[in-house]
Short mmCIF file of C-alpha atoms in Angstrom, two decimals:
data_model
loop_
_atom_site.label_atom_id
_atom_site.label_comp_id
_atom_site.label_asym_id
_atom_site.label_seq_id
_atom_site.Cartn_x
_atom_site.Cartn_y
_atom_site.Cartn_z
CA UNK A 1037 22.09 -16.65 12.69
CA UNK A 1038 23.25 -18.85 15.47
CA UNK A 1039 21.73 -21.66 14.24
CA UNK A 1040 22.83 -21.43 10.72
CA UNK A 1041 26.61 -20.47 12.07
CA UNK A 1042 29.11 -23.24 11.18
CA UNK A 1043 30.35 -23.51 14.14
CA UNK A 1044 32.45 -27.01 13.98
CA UNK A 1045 33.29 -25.70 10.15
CA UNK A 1046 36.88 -25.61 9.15
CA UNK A 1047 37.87 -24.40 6.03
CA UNK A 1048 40.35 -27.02 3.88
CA UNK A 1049 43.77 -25.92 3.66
CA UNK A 1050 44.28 -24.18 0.23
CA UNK A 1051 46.75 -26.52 -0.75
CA UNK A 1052 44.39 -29.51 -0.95
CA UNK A 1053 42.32 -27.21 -2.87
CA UNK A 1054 44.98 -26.70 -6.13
CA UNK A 1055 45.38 -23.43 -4.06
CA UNK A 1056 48.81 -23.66 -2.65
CA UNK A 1057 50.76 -20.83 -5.08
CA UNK A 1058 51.66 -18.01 -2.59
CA UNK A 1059 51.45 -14.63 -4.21
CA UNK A 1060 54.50 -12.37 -4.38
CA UNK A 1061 55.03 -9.14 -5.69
CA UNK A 1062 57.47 -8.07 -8.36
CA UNK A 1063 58.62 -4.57 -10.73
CA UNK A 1064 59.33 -5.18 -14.42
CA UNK A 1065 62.65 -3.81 -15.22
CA UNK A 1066 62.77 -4.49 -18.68
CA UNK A 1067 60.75 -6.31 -21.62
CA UNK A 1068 61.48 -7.21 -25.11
CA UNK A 1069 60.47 -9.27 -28.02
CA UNK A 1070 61.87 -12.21 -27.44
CA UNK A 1071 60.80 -16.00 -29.18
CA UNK A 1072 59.62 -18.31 -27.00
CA UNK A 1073 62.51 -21.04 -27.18
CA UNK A 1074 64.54 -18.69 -24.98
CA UNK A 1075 66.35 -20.22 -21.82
CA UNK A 1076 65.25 -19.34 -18.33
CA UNK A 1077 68.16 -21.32 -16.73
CA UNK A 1078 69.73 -17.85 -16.03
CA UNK A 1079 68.07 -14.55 -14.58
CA UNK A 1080 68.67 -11.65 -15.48
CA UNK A 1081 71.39 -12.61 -18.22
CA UNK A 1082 70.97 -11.05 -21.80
CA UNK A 1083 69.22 -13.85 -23.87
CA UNK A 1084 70.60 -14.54 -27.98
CA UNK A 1085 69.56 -13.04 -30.83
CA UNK A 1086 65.95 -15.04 -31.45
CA UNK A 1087 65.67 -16.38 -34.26
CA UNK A 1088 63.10 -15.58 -36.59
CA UNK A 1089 59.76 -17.59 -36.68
CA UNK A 1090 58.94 -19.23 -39.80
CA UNK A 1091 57.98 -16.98 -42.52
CA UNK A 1092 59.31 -14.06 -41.07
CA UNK A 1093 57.50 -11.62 -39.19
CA UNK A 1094 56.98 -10.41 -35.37
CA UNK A 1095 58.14 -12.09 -32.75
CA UNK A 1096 55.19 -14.28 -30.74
CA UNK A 1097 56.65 -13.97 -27.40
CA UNK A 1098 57.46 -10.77 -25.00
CA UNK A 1099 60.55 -11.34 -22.75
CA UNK A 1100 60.15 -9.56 -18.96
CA UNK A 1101 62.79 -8.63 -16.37
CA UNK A 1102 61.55 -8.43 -13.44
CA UNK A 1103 62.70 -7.48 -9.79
CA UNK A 1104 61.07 -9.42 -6.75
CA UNK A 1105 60.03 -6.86 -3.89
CA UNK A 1106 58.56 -9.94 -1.72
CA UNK A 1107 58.62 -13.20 -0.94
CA UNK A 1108 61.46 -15.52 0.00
CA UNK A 1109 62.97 -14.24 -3.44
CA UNK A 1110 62.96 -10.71 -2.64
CA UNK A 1111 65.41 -8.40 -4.49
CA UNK A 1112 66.59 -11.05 -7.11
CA UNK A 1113 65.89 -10.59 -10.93
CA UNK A 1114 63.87 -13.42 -13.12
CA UNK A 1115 63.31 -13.67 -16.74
CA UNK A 1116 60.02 -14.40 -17.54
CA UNK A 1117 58.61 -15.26 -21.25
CA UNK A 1118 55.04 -14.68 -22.05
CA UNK A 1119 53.14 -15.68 -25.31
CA UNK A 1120 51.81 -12.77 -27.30
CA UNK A 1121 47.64 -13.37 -27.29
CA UNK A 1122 44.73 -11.78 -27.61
CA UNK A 1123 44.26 -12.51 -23.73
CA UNK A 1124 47.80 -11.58 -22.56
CA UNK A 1125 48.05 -8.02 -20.91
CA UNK A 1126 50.84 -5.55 -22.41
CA UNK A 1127 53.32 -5.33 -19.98
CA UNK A 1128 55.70 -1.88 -19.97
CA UNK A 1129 58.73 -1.06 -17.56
CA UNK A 1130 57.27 0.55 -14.29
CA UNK A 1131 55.23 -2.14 -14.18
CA UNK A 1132 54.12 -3.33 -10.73
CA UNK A 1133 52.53 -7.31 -11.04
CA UNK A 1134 51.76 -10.32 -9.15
CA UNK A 1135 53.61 -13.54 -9.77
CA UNK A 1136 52.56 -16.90 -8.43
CA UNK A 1137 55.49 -18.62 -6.28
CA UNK A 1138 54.87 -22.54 -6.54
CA UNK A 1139 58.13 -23.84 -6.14
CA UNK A 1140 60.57 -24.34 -3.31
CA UNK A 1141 63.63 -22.80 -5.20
CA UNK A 1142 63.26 -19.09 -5.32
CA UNK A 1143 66.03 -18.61 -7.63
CA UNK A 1144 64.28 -20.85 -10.44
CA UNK A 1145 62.68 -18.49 -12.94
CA UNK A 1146 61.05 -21.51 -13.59
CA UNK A 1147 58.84 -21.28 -9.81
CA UNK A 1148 57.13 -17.95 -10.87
CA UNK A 1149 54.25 -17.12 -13.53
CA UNK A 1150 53.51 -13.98 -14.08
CA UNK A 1151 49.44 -13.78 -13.06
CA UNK A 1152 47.98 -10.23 -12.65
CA UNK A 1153 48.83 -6.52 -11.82
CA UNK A 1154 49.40 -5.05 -8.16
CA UNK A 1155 45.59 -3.24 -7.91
CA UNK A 1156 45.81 -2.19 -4.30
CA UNK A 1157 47.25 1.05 -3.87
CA UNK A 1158 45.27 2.98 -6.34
CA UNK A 1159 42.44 0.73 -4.62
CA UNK A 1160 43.22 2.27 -1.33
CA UNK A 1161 43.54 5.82 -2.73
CA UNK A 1162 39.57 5.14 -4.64
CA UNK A 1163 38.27 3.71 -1.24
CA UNK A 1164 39.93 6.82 0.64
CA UNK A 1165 38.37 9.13 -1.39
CA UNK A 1166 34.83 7.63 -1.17
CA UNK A 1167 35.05 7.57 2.29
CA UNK A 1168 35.95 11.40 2.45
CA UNK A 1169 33.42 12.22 0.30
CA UNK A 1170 30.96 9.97 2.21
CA UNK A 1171 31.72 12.03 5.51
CA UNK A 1172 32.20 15.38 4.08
CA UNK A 1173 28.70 15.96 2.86
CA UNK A 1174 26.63 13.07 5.50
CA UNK A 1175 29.33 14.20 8.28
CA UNK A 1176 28.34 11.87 11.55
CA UNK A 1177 25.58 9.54 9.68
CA UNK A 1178 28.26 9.28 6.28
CA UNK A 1179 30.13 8.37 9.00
CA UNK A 1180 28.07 6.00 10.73
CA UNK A 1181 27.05 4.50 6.88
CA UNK A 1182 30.87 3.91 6.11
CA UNK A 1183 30.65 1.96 9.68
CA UNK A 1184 27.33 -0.10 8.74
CA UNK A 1185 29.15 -1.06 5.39
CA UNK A 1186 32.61 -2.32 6.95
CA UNK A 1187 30.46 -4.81 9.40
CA UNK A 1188 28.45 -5.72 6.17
CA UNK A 1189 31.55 -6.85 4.74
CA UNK A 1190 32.18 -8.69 8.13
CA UNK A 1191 29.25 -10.29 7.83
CA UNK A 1192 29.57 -11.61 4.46
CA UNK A 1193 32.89 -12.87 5.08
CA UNK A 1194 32.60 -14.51 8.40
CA UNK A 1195 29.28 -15.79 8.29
CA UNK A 1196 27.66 -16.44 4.52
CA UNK A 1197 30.66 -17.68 3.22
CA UNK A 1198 31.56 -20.34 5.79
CA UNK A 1199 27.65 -21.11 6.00
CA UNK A 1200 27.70 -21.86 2.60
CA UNK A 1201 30.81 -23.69 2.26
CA UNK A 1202 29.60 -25.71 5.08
CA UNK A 1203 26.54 -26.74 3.11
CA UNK A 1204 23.95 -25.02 4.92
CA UNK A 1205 20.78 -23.68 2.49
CA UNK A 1206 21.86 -20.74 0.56
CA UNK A 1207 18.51 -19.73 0.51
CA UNK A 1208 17.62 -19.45 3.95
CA UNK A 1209 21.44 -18.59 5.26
CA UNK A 1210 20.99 -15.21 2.20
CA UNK A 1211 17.45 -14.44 4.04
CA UNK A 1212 19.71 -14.59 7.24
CA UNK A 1213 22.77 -12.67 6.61
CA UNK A 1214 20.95 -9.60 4.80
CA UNK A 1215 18.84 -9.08 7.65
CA UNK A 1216 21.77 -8.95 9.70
CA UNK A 1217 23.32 -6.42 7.18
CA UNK A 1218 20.18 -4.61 7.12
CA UNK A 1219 19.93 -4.19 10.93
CA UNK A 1220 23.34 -2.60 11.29
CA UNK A 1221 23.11 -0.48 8.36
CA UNK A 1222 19.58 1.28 9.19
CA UNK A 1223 19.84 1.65 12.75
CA UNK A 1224 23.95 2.63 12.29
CA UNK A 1225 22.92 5.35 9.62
CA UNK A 1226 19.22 6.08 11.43
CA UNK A 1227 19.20 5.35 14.80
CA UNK A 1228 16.99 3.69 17.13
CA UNK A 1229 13.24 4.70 16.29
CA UNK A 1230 9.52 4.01 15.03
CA UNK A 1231 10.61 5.09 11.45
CA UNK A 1232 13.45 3.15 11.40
CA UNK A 1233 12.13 -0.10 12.77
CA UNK A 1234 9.50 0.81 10.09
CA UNK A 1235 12.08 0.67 7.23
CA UNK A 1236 13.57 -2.53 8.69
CA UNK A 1237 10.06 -4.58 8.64
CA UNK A 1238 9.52 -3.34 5.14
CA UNK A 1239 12.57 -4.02 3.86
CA UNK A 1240 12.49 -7.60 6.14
CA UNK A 1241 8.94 -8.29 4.61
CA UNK A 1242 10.08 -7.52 1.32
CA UNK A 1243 13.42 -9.79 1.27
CA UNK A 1244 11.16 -12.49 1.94
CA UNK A 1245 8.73 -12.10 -0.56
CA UNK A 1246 11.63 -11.90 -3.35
CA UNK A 1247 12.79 -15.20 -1.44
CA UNK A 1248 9.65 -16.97 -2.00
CA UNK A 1249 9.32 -15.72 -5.80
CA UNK A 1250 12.92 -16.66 -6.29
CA UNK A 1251 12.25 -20.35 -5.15
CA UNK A 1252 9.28 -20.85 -7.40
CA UNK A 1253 10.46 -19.39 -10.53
CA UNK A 1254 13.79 -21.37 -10.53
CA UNK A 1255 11.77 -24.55 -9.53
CA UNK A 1256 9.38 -23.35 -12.55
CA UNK A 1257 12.31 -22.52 -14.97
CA UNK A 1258 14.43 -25.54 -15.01
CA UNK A 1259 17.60 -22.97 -13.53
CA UNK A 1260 20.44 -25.15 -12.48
CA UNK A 1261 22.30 -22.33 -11.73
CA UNK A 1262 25.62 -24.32 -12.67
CA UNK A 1263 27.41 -21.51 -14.94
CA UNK A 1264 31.35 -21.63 -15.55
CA UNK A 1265 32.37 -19.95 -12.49
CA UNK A 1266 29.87 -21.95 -10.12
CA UNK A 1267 30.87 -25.43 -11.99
CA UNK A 1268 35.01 -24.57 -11.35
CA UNK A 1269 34.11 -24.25 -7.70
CA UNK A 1270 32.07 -27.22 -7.05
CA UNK A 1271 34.69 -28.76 -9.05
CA UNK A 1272 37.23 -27.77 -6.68
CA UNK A 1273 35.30 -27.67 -3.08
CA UNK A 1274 32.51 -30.98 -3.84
CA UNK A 1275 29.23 -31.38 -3.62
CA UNK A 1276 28.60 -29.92 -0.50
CA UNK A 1277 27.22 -26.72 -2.49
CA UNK A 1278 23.54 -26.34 -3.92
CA UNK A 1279 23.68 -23.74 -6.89
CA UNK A 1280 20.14 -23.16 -7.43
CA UNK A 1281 20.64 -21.78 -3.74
CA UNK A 1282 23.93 -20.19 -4.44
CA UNK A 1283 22.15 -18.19 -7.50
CA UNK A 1284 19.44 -16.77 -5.48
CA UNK A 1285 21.04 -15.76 -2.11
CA UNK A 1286 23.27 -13.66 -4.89
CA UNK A 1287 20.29 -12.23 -5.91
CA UNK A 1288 18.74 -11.35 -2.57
CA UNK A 1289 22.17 -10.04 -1.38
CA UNK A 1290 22.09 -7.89 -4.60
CA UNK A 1291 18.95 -6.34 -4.39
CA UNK A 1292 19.23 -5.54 -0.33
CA UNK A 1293 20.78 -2.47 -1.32
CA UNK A 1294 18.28 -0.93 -3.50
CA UNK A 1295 15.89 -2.17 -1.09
CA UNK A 1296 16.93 -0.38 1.74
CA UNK A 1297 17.33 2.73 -0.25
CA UNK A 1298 13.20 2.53 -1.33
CA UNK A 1299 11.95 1.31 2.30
CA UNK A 1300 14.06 4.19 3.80
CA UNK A 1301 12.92 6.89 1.68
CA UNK A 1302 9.48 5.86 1.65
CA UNK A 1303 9.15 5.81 5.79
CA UNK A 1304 10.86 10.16 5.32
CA UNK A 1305 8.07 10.60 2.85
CA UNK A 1306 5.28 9.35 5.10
CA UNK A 1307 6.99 10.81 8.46
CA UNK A 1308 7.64 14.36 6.78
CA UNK A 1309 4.00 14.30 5.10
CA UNK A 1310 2.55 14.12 8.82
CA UNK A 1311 5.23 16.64 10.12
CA UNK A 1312 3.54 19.11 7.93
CA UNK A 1313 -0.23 18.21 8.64
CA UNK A 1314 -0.67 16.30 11.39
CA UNK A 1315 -4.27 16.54 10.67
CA UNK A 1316 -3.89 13.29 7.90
CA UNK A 1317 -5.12 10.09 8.93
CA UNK A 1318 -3.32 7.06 7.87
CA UNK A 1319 -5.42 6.76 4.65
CA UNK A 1320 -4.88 10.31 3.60
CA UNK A 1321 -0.95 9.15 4.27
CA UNK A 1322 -0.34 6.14 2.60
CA UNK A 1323 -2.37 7.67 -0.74
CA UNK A 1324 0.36 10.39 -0.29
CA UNK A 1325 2.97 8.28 -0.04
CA UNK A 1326 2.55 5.97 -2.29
CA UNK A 1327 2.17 8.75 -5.44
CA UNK A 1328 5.61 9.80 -4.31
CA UNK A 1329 6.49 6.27 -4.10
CA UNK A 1330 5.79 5.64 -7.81
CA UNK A 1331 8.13 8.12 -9.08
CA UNK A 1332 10.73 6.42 -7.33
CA UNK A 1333 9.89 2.60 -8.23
CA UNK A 1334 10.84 3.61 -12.32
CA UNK A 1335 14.04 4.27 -11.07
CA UNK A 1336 14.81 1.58 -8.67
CA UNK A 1337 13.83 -0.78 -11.35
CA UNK A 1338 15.89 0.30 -13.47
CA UNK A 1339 19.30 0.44 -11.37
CA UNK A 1340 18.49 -3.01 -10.70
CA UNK A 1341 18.20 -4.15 -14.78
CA UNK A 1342 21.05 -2.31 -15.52
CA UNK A 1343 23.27 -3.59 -12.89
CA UNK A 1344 22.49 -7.07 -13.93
CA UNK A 1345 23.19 -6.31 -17.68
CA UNK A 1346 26.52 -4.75 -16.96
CA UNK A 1347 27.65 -7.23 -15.25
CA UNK A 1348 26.79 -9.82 -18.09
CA UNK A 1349 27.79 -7.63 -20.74
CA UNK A 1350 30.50 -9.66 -22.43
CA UNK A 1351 28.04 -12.73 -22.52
CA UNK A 1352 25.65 -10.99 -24.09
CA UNK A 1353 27.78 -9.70 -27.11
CA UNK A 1354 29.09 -13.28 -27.11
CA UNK A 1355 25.51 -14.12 -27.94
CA UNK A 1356 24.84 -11.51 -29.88
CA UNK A 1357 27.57 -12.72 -32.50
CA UNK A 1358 26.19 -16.10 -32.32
CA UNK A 1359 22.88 -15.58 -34.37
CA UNK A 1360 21.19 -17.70 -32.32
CA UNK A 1361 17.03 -15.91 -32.25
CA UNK A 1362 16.11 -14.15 -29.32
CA UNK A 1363 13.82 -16.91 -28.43
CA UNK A 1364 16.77 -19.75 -27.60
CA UNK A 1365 19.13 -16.50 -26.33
CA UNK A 1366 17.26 -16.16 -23.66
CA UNK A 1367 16.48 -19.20 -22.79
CA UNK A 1368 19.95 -20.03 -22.12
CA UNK A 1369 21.19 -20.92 -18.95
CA UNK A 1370 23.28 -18.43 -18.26
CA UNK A 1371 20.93 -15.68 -19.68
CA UNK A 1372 17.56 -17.05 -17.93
CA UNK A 1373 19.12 -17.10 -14.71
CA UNK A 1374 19.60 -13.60 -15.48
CA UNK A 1375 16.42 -12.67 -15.96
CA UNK A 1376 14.91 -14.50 -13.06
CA UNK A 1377 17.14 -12.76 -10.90
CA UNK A 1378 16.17 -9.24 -12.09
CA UNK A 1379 12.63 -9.57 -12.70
CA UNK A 1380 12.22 -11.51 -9.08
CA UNK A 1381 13.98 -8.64 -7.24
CA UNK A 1382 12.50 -5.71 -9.49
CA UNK A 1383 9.06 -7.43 -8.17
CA UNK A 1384 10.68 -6.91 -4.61
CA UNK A 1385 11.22 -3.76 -4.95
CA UNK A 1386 7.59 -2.59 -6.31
CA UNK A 1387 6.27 -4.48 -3.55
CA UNK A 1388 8.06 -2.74 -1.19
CA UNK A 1389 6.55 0.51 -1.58
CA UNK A 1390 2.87 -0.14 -0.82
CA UNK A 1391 4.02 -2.40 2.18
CA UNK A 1392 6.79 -0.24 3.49
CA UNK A 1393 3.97 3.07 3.19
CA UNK A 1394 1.08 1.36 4.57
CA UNK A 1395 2.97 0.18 7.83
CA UNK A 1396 4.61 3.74 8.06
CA UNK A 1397 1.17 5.61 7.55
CA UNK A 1398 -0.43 3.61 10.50
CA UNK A 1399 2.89 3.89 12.85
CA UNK A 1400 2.77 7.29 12.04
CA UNK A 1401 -0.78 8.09 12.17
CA UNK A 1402 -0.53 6.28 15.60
CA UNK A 1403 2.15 9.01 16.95
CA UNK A 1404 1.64 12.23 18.56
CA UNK A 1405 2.28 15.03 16.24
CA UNK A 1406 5.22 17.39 16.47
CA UNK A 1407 4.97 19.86 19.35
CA UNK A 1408 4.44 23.21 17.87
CA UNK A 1409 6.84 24.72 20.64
CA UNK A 1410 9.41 22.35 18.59
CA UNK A 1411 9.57 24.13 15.24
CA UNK A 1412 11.45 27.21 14.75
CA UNK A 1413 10.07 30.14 15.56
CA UNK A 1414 8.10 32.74 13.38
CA UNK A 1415 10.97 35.25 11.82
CA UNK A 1416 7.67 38.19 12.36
CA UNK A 1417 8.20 41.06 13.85
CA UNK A 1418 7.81 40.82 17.94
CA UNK A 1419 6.48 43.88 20.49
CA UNK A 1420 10.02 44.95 20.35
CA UNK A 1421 9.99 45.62 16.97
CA UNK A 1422 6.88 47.65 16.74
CA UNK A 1423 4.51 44.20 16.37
CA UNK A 1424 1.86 42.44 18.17
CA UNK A 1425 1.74 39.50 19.88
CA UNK A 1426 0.80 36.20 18.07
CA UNK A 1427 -2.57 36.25 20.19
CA UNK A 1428 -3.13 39.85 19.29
CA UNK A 1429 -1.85 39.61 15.84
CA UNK A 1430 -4.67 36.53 15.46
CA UNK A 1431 -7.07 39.39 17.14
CA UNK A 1432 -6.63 42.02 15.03
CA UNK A 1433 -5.30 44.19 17.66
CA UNK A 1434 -1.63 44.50 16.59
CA UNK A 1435 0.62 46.93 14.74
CA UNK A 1436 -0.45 45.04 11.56
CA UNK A 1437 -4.00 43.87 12.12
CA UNK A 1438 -6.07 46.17 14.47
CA UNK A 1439 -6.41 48.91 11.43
CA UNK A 1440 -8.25 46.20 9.04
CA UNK A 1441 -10.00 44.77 11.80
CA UNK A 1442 -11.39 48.15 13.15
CA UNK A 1443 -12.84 48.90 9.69
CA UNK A 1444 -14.26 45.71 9.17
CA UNK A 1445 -16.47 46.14 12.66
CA UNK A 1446 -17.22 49.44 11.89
CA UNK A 1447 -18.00 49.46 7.83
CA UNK A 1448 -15.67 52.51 7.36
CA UNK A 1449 -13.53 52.37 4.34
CA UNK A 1450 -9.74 52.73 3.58
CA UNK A 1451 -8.15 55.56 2.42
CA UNK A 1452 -7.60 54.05 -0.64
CA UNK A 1453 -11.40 53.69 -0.81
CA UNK A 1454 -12.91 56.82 -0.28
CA UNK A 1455 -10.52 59.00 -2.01
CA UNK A 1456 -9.40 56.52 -4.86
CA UNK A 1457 -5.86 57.35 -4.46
CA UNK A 1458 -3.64 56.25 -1.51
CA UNK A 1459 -2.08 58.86 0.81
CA UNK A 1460 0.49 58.46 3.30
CA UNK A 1461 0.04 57.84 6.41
CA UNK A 1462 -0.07 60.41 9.69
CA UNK A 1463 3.33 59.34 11.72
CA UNK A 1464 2.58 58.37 14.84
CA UNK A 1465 4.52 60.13 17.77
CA UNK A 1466 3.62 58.41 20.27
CA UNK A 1467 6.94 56.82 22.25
CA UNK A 1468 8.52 53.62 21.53
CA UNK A 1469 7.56 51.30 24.07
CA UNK A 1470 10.58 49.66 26.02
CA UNK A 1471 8.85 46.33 27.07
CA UNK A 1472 5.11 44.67 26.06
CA UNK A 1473 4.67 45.98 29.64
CA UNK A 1474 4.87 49.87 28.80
CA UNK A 1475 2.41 49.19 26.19
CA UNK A 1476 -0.83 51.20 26.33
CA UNK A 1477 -4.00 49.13 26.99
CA UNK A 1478 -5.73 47.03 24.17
CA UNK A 1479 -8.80 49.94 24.24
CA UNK A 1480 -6.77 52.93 24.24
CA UNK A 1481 -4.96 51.28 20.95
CA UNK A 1482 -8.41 50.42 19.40
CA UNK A 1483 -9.42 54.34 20.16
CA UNK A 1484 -6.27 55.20 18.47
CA UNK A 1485 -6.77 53.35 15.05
CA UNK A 1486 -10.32 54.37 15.10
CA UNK A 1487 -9.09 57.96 15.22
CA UNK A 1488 -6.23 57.81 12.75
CA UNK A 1489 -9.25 56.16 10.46
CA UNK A 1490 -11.57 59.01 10.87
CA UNK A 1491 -8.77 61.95 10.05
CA UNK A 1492 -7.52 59.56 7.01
CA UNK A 1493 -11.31 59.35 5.82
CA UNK A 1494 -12.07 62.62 6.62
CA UNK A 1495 -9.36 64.13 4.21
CA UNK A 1496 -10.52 66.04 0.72
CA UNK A 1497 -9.33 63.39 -1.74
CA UNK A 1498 -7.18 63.96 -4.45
CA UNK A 1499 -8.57 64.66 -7.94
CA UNK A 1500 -7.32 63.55 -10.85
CA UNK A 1501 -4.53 65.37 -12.38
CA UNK A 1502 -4.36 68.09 -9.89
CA UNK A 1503 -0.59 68.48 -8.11
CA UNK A 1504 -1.27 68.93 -4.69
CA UNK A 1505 0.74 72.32 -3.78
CA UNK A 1506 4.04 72.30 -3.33
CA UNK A 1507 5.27 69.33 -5.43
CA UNK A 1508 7.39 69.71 -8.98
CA UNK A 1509 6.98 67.81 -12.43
CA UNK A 1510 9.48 64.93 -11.51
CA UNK A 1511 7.88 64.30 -7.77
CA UNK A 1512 4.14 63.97 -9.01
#
């Protein structure tokens, strides 16, 4: 990353660029259908009756008052007039837009263009809510994720960017900058440990793979990666900027996400499978792991395809209405470069899974197991509550074992057995014992069971159909 920083870089000043309209921000007061011959020489002023276009019928242009809030213009009224397209947004009163300030007069109408709508406060309100939805059910780690993502975003802007404008490869600088990404985010939202350092060599091993596959098949498919948006801006910046680069460190920062989401859950599957029998070598592990990891590949996949496709929706109906064949649609520029991108990553991601499980079922293999004196304790009854100790319960010689265990050394039979009906019980009245201390000795109980076994067996049993005396109808 320090090599690849442009360090001597400085970015052009915007106005050399064709950048130099400054953004201010503006209400609409008022709108109309107006024609478009009418004057802008003076804001604000009622404009004359428009005449009507030839042939009669609507007017073609909409007439907008509006109210500057910023800017060296602030609090003065324009007029602006706006042609009635397909492509021009309806405007209403309330309004809140974006104008474009070129000029040095701000009382000339004629300075401002109308451009877009003001997006950021109901921005702020979605990205507040994420955020308190992010730490209300993750708590610390949502919060530690929401942390990882805002030094993404540094990332991104103060080191791919300029590395890229700076003509640096936009391969090797997209390898670069998502591991950096992918170093805060696992150890922000993880922490410092063998499973997480497993994720991150996964997920590292992975982004290079899709790296390599991503050279080759663009080499291998004639892309050029020049579409509209990536011609404008070579256009505008030179030739400083590869595309065929530009296309695929898009598509490796794209598919970092869903990477780190497999190689993540992957390592929990492996780490929680030896949790719960630490007797499972690493072979036994990674065959475990990787059945659970092909449920998730199906759906990984398919996050990434659709992601793509949405985001190239309205050139595909564009194509769609052409009636070009399937065959030349995509082989199109714009639509094979598409493709490349999702199938290389998709292959990414199914990769990940057997590499990210093997190297997790050998670190994990490798580890000690979990110390039994870690887990939570047994909710069974203790010698306080009229059980045995875990020793004696594993014995035979508590509350709950030693009468099974007696009859099995001795051959005698249950109750239940010998009399074919069940009978309660004798109550014991011996005292509650305060501590395991006050406890009688382990032979004195055995005597004890043995005994209660003998007067049990010893009983006449029960025929049949005969109520035992002094019982009713509704007890028997």
């Amino acid at each position: 990353m320090v090599w690849l920083y442009p360090s001597g870089y400085e970015s052009p000043n915007p106005s050399e660029l064709g950048f130099g309209a400054e953004p201010v921000n503006g209400d609409i007061t008022a709108t109309a259908a107006s024609s478009c011959q009418t004057s802008l020489a003076e804001p604000g002023a009622s404009p004359p009756p428009p005449a009507p276009p030839p042939g009669g019928g609507d007017q073609d242009c909409v007439r907008l008052d509006v109210t500057l809030t910023s800017g060296e213009g602030a609090g003065r009224v324009i007029t602006q007039v706006l042609p009635v397209e397909p492509g021009t947004p309806r405007f209403a009163v309330g309004d809140q837009v974006v104008l474009s300030y070129a000029g040095s007069e701000p009382d000339n109408p004629m300075s401002y263009q109308v451009v877009d709508y003001q997006r950021g406060p109901a921005l702020a309100w979605l990205a507040a809510l994420f955020a308190l939805s992010v730490v209300l059910l993750a708590r610390w780690k949502g919060l530690t994720s929401l942390l990882g993502l805002a030094l993404s975003f540094l990332v991104l802007v103060f080191f791919v960017l300029p590395a890229i404008l700076a003509g640096q490869d936009a391969v090797l600088v997209g390898v670069v900058g998502s591991g950096v990404i992918m170093f805060i985010v696992l150890y922000l939202a993880h922490g410092f440990s063998a499973r997480t350092s497993t994720a991150v060599l996964g997920t590292l091993l992975s982004l290079g793979l899709i790296a390599l596959l991503g050279v080759f098949f663009a080499s291998t498919t004639r892309l050029t990666g020049l579409d509209d948006e990536t011609t404008n801006l070579i256009t505008i910046v030179g030739g400083s900027i590869d595309p065929r680069g530009l296309l695929l460190a898009g598509a490796l920062i794209g598919a970092l996400g869903v990477l780190d989401d497999v190689t993540v859950t992957q390592t929990s599957a492996v780490w929680e499978l030896r949790a719960a029998n630490p007797a499972l070598g690493w072979r036994q592990l990674y065959a475990a792991g990787l059945r659970i990891g092909r449920d998730h590949i199906s759906a990984a996949v398919n996050t990434l395809a659709l992601a793509y496709a949405g985001a190239a929706l309205p050139m595909l109906l564009a194509y769609s209405l052409s009636g070009i064949d399937f065959g030349t649609l995509v082989g199109a520029q714009v639509v094979a470069q598409e493709i490349v991108r999702t199938l290389v990553g998709s292959i990414g991601l199914v990769a990940a899974v057997p590499i990210t499980t093997a190297i997790a079922a050998v670190v994990a293999s490798r580890e000690d197991p979990p110390n039994p004196g870690d887990r939570t304790p047994r909710s069974d009854p203790g010698p306080e509550d009229g059980g045995g100790t875990e020793q004696e319960d594993r014995n035979g010689d508590g509350p709950a074992g030693g009468t099974s265990d007696t009859r099995e050394r001795t051959g005698e039979r249950a109750p239940s057995e010998a009399g074919g009906r069940r009978r309660r019980a004798e109550p014991d009245h011996r005292p509650p014992s305060s501590s395991p201390a006050e406890r009688p000795p382990r032979r004195d109980r055995r005597d004890q069971s043995r005994a209660a076994t003998k007067r049990a067996t010893a009983s006449e049993p029960i025929r049949r159909g005969t109520r035992p005396a002094g019982t009713n109808d509704a007890s028997w």
